[in-house]
Amino acid sequence: MTILLKTIGLLLLTVVSVNLWWRWASRRRSLPCPTWLASSLESAVMDRLMGTKATLDRIGLQPGQRVLEVGPGPGRLLIPAAKRVSPGGEVVGLDIQPGMVKRLKARAAQAGVANLTAVEGDATQPHFPPEHFDVIWMCTVLGEIPDREAALRQCYTALKTGGRLSITEIFPDPHYQSLSTVQRLAAMVGFQLQAVHGPWFFLTANFDKPALP
Ligand SMILES: C[S@@+](CC[C@H](N)C(=O)[O-])C[C@H]1O[C@@H](n2cnc3c(N)ncnc32)[C@H](O)[C@@H]1O
């Protein structure tokens, strides 16, 4: 019994230490969620645990919109989002890891989704024309980006005036960002808070890109 308890304690300590180290190191260099973990985001159980439907409801997608997910991974949210913006809408996923982009393309094809484009690239760099998207969202991604402000600046530029930025954070993601951090960073680049949904451990903050005065 004592050995079992010690083993469990040691395992917990290791998991917490790795999470804390990953969180700290991600503020200094890009250490994204590895591609081999992609399959863990693809099950129906994960959809329930991570609130896939609730997150999409909170983002508030409408048919006909052109939308971007920054860091879609294998498309847990982006593939159902493609259906929500139909007819007439299109979804784009921008991910820094080639393996995630490949996986996203394969899963979209398998699901018969034709209005989805997967782009490989770093969210802190420009990839899209200004005023291009109606909605941009990130889910459990912001904390993986060393320069979070630069990524939000790119979102601001790529969004249409009056468009929506939606950020979802889920605890205990090692890169979890609190509401106050999300609000502070978004305000720094010019976004206005529109609404906050959910409790602190599963929050979605929606922001507007306001018209210039
Ligand atoms: C934890 S996964 C989340 C996937 C998806 N948003 C979800 O909630 O199911 C984080 C994703 O963000 C991507 N990512 C991390 N840093 C990025 C960056 N600088 N630019 C674009 N994508 C990035 C990773 O490659 C990974 O696919």
Tab-separated table of C-alpha atoms and ligand atoms in Angstrom:
chain	number	residue	atom	x	y	z
A	1	MET	CA	0.000	0.000	0.000
A	2	THR	CA	2.759	2.444	0.955
A	3	ILE	CA	4.673	1.622	-2.240
A	4	LEU	CA	1.508	2.137	-4.314
A	5	LEU	CA	0.840	5.510	-2.681
A	6	LYS	CA	4.465	6.571	-3.175
A	7	THR	CA	4.314	5.555	-6.855
A	8	ILE	CA	1.093	7.511	-7.399
A	9	GLY	CA	2.584	10.514	-5.591
A	10	LEU	CA	5.732	10.351	-7.716
A	11	LEU	CA	3.705	10.092	-10.925
A	12	LEU	CA	1.575	13.101	-9.963
A	13	LEU	CA	4.670	15.113	-9.071
A	14	THR	CA	6.249	14.242	-12.429
A	15	VAL	CA	3.131	15.255	-14.384
A	16	VAL	CA	2.822	18.560	-12.494
A	17	SER	CA	6.569	19.300	-12.892
A	18	VAL	CA	6.524	18.597	-16.639
A	19	ASN	CA	3.422	20.783	-17.054
A	20	LEU	CA	4.985	23.657	-15.126
A	21	TRP	CA	8.251	23.377	-17.045
A	22	TRP	CA	6.386	23.270	-20.405
A	23	ARG	CA	4.349	26.322	-19.442
A	24	TRP	CA	7.453	28.254	-18.382
A	25	ALA	CA	9.533	27.235	-21.435
A	26	SER	CA	6.695	28.131	-23.843
A	27	ARG	CA	7.048	31.799	-22.852
A	28	ARG	CA	10.592	31.661	-24.263
A	29	ARG	CA	10.376	29.439	-27.366
A	30	SER	CA	7.786	27.608	-29.438
A	31	LEU	CA	7.058	24.174	-27.920
A	32	PRO	CA	3.638	23.302	-29.363
A	33	CYS	CA	1.514	20.342	-28.386
A	34	PRO	CA	3.298	17.505	-30.274
A	35	THR	CA	1.731	15.952	-33.353
A	36	TRP	CA	1.762	12.488	-31.784
A	37	LEU	CA	-0.788	13.791	-29.268
A	38	ALA	CA	-3.192	14.774	-32.093
A	39	SER	CA	-5.120	11.506	-31.887
A	40	SER	CA	-5.969	12.276	-28.239
A	41	LEU	CA	-8.062	15.221	-29.516
A	42	GLU	CA	-10.005	13.153	-32.008
A	43	SER	CA	-12.393	11.007	-29.963
A	44	ALA	CA	-16.057	11.518	-29.031
A	45	VAL	CA	-14.994	11.296	-25.364
A	46	MET	CA	-12.619	14.220	-25.880
A	47	ASP	CA	-15.408	16.167	-27.613
A	48	ARG	CA	-17.474	15.788	-24.439
A	49	LEU	CA	-14.594	16.445	-22.040
A	50	MET	CA	-13.398	19.530	-23.914
A	51	GLY	CA	-16.883	20.866	-24.687
A	52	THR	CA	-16.567	20.981	-28.470
A	53	LYS	CA	-20.237	21.822	-29.089
A	54	ALA	CA	-20.385	24.392	-26.274
A	55	THR	CA	-17.238	26.116	-27.578
A	56	LEU	CA	-18.681	26.375	-31.094
A	57	ASP	CA	-21.992	27.685	-29.677
A	58	ARG	CA	-20.119	30.358	-27.730
A	59	ILE	CA	-18.083	31.434	-30.768
A	60	GLY	CA	-21.424	31.975	-32.500
A	61	LEU	CA	-20.724	30.983	-36.108
A	62	GLN	CA	-23.256	31.811	-38.832
A	63	PRO	CA	-23.802	30.423	-42.354
A	64	GLY	CA	-21.908	32.367	-44.998
A	65	GLN	CA	-19.067	33.536	-42.736
A	66	ARG	CA	-15.370	33.330	-43.567
A	67	VAL	CA	-13.620	32.176	-40.390
A	68	LEU	CA	-10.119	31.300	-39.178
A	69	GLU	CA	-8.985	29.008	-36.381
A	70	VAL	CA	-5.458	29.657	-35.164
A	71	GLY	CA	-3.920	26.353	-34.032
A	72	PRO	CA	-6.686	23.942	-35.099
A	73	GLY	CA	-4.597	20.808	-34.510
A	74	PRO	CA	-6.405	17.864	-36.147
A	75	GLY	CA	-9.653	19.865	-36.482
A	76	ARG	CA	-11.682	18.950	-33.393
A	77	LEU	CA	-13.458	22.328	-33.732
A	78	LEU	CA	-12.689	23.321	-37.309
A	79	ILE	CA	-14.327	20.339	-39.032
A	80	PRO	CA	-17.739	20.798	-37.335
A	81	ALA	CA	-17.311	24.572	-37.798
A	82	ALA	CA	-17.113	24.036	-41.571
A	83	LYS	CA	-20.626	22.595	-41.426
A	84	ARG	CA	-21.915	25.490	-39.270
A	85	VAL	CA	-20.820	28.155	-41.787
A	86	SER	CA	-22.469	26.292	-44.683
A	87	PRO	CA	-23.969	27.199	-47.053
A	88	GLY	CA	-21.705	29.820	-48.524
A	89	GLY	CA	-19.096	30.057	-45.758
A	90	GLU	CA	-15.530	28.856	-45.554
A	91	VAL	CA	-13.146	27.915	-42.749
A	92	VAL	CA	-9.365	28.198	-42.637
A	93	GLY	CA	-7.007	26.553	-40.125
A	94	LEU	CA	-3.520	27.962	-39.533
A	95	ASP	CA	-1.153	25.632	-37.686
A	96	ILE	CA	2.584	25.832	-37.103
A	97	GLN	CA	3.170	22.067	-37.307
A	98	PRO	CA	3.243	20.285	-40.688
A	99	GLY	CA	2.063	17.057	-39.021
A	100	MET	CA	-1.065	18.768	-37.654
A	101	VAL	CA	-1.829	20.333	-41.055
A	102	LYS	CA	-1.471	16.943	-42.760
A	103	ARG	CA	-3.750	15.327	-40.161
A	104	LEU	CA	-6.325	18.129	-40.493
A	105	LYS	CA	-6.430	17.777	-44.299
A	106	ALA	CA	-6.844	14.006	-44.051
A	107	ARG	CA	-9.652	14.227	-41.479
A	108	ALA	CA	-11.473	16.957	-43.450
A	109	ALA	CA	-11.334	14.813	-46.590
A	110	GLN	CA	-12.567	11.797	-44.635
A	111	ALA	CA	-15.496	13.858	-43.280
A	112	GLY	CA	-16.351	15.061	-46.804
A	113	VAL	CA	-15.773	18.712	-45.877
A	114	ALA	CA	-15.033	20.791	-48.987
A	115	ASN	CA	-15.032	24.350	-47.557
A	116	LEU	CA	-11.941	23.924	-45.334
A	117	THR	CA	-8.410	25.103	-46.107
A	118	ALA	CA	-5.419	24.129	-43.979
A	119	VAL	CA	-2.439	26.482	-43.955
A	120	GLU	CA	0.953	25.812	-42.375
A	121	GLY	CA	2.495	28.796	-40.605
A	122	ASP	CA	3.244	30.712	-37.427
A	123	ALA	CA	0.391	32.825	-36.063
A	124	THR	CA	2.793	35.677	-35.273
A	125	GLN	CA	3.481	36.180	-39.011
A	126	PRO	CA	1.130	37.650	-41.643
A	127	HIS	CA	-0.577	35.023	-43.837
A	128	PHE	CA	-3.852	36.661	-44.854
A	129	PRO	CA	-4.992	39.973	-46.354
A	130	PRO	CA	-6.194	42.661	-43.915
A	131	GLU	CA	-9.939	42.739	-43.075
A	132	HIS	CA	-10.391	39.199	-44.442
A	133	PHE	CA	-12.257	37.197	-41.759
A	134	ASP	CA	-15.600	37.614	-39.968
A	135	VAL	CA	-14.484	35.491	-36.995
A	136	ILE	CA	-11.121	34.274	-35.700
A	137	TRP	CA	-10.789	31.933	-32.732
A	138	MET	CA	-8.181	30.129	-30.662
A	139	CYS	CA	-8.825	27.286	-28.253
A	140	THR	CA	-6.066	26.150	-25.879
A	141	VAL	CA	-3.517	27.795	-28.173
A	142	LEU	CA	-2.654	31.314	-26.946
A	143	GLY	CA	-0.328	30.076	-24.181
A	144	GLU	CA	1.627	27.916	-26.644
A	145	ILE	CA	2.717	31.014	-28.568
A	146	PRO	CA	5.819	32.695	-27.089
A	147	ASP	CA	4.858	36.149	-28.453
A	148	ARG	CA	1.121	36.157	-27.676
A	149	GLU	CA	0.753	39.875	-28.419
A	150	ALA	CA	2.205	39.474	-31.937
A	151	ALA	CA	-0.274	36.674	-32.665
A	152	LEU	CA	-3.204	38.794	-31.442
A	153	ARG	CA	-1.969	41.709	-33.572
A	154	GLN	CA	-2.089	39.464	-36.652
A	155	CYS	CA	-5.631	38.424	-35.697
A	156	TYR	CA	-6.606	42.072	-35.363
A	157	THR	CA	-5.274	42.915	-38.834
A	158	ALA	CA	-6.858	39.870	-40.509
A	159	LEU	CA	-10.297	40.504	-38.943
A	160	LYS	CA	-12.907	42.686	-40.606
A	161	THR	CA	-13.934	45.794	-38.649
A	162	GLY	CA	-16.795	44.658	-36.414
A	163	GLY	CA	-15.488	41.082	-36.603
A	164	ARG	CA	-15.130	38.760	-33.615
A	165	LEU	CA	-12.098	37.283	-31.864
A	166	SER	CA	-12.995	34.354	-29.596
A	167	ILE	CA	-10.522	32.839	-27.134
A	168	THR	CA	-11.264	29.653	-25.198
A	169	GLU	CA	-9.099	28.428	-22.320
A	170	ILE	CA	-9.475	25.081	-20.576
A	171	PHE	CA	-7.853	24.068	-17.262
A	172	PRO	CA	-5.656	22.002	-16.686
A	173	ASP	CA	-4.139	22.611	-20.130
A	174	PRO	CA	-0.466	23.315	-19.258
A	175	HIS	CA	-0.723	26.533	-21.307
A	176	TYR	CA	-3.957	27.740	-19.672
A	177	GLN	CA	-4.344	31.549	-19.704
A	178	SER	CA	-6.551	33.266	-17.132
A	179	LEU	CA	-9.367	35.601	-18.156
A	180	SER	CA	-7.444	38.622	-16.857
A	181	THR	CA	-4.398	37.714	-18.987
A	182	VAL	CA	-6.540	37.141	-22.093
A	183	GLN	CA	-8.356	40.451	-21.506
A	184	ARG	CA	-5.131	42.381	-20.918
A	185	LEU	CA	-3.420	41.035	-24.060
A	186	ALA	CA	-6.507	41.527	-26.255
A	187	ALA	CA	-6.988	45.100	-24.986
A	188	MET	CA	-3.315	45.879	-25.723
A	189	VAL	CA	-3.868	45.309	-29.442
A	190	GLY	CA	-7.210	47.151	-29.586
A	191	PHE	CA	-9.931	44.545	-29.022
A	192	GLN	CA	-13.040	45.367	-26.972
A	193	LEU	CA	-14.509	42.729	-24.670
A	194	GLN	CA	-17.997	41.753	-25.825
A	195	ALA	CA	-18.912	38.754	-23.617
A	196	VAL	CA	-17.463	36.074	-21.343
A	197	HIS	CA	-18.990	32.597	-21.262
A	198	GLY	CA	-18.465	29.760	-18.788
A	199	PRO	CA	-16.577	29.244	-15.526
A	200	TRP	CA	-12.839	29.984	-15.076
A	201	PHE	CA	-11.824	26.386	-15.885
A	202	PHE	CA	-13.632	26.441	-19.256
A	203	LEU	CA	-13.959	30.033	-20.353
A	204	THR	CA	-14.609	31.704	-23.678
A	205	ALA	CA	-13.954	35.420	-24.050
A	206	ASN	CA	-15.396	37.109	-27.142
A	207	PHE	CA	-13.972	40.407	-28.366
A	208	ASP	CA	-14.984	42.857	-31.105
A	209	LYS	CA	-12.669	44.668	-33.475
A	210	PRO	CA	-14.178	48.142	-33.099
A	211	ALA	CA	-14.467	50.721	-35.857
A	212	LEU	CA	-11.724	53.359	-35.646
A	213	PRO	CA	-12.968	56.611	-34.004
B	1	LIG	C1	-3.440	22.046	-27.768
B	1	LIG	S1	-3.568	22.075	-29.515
B	1	LIG	C2	-5.239	22.649	-29.674
B	1	LIG	C3	-5.905	22.197	-30.941
B	1	LIG	C4	-7.345	22.721	-31.138
B	1	LIG	N1	-7.408	24.165	-31.033
B	1	LIG	C5	-8.293	22.106	-30.151
B	1	LIG	O1	-8.706	22.811	-29.208
B	1	LIG	O2	-8.642	20.942	-30.322
B	1	LIG	C6	-2.626	23.530	-29.926
B	1	LIG	C7	-2.385	23.712	-31.420
B	1	LIG	O3	-1.829	25.028	-31.643
B	1	LIG	C8	-0.803	24.938	-32.610
B	1	LIG	N2	0.126	26.076	-32.455
B	1	LIG	C9	0.979	26.295	-31.420
B	1	LIG	N3	1.702	27.421	-31.644
B	1	LIG	C10	1.273	27.932	-32.832
B	1	LIG	C11	1.646	29.081	-33.602
B	1	LIG	N4	2.601	29.936	-33.199
B	1	LIG	N5	1.011	29.306	-34.780
B	1	LIG	C12	0.033	28.441	-35.207
B	1	LIG	N6	-0.341	27.334	-34.537
B	1	LIG	C13	0.263	27.077	-33.346
B	1	LIG	C14	-0.167	23.573	-32.320
B	1	LIG	O4	0.580	23.095	-33.406
B	1	LIG	C15	-1.389	22.712	-32.000
B	1	LIG	O5	-1.932	22.126	-33.146
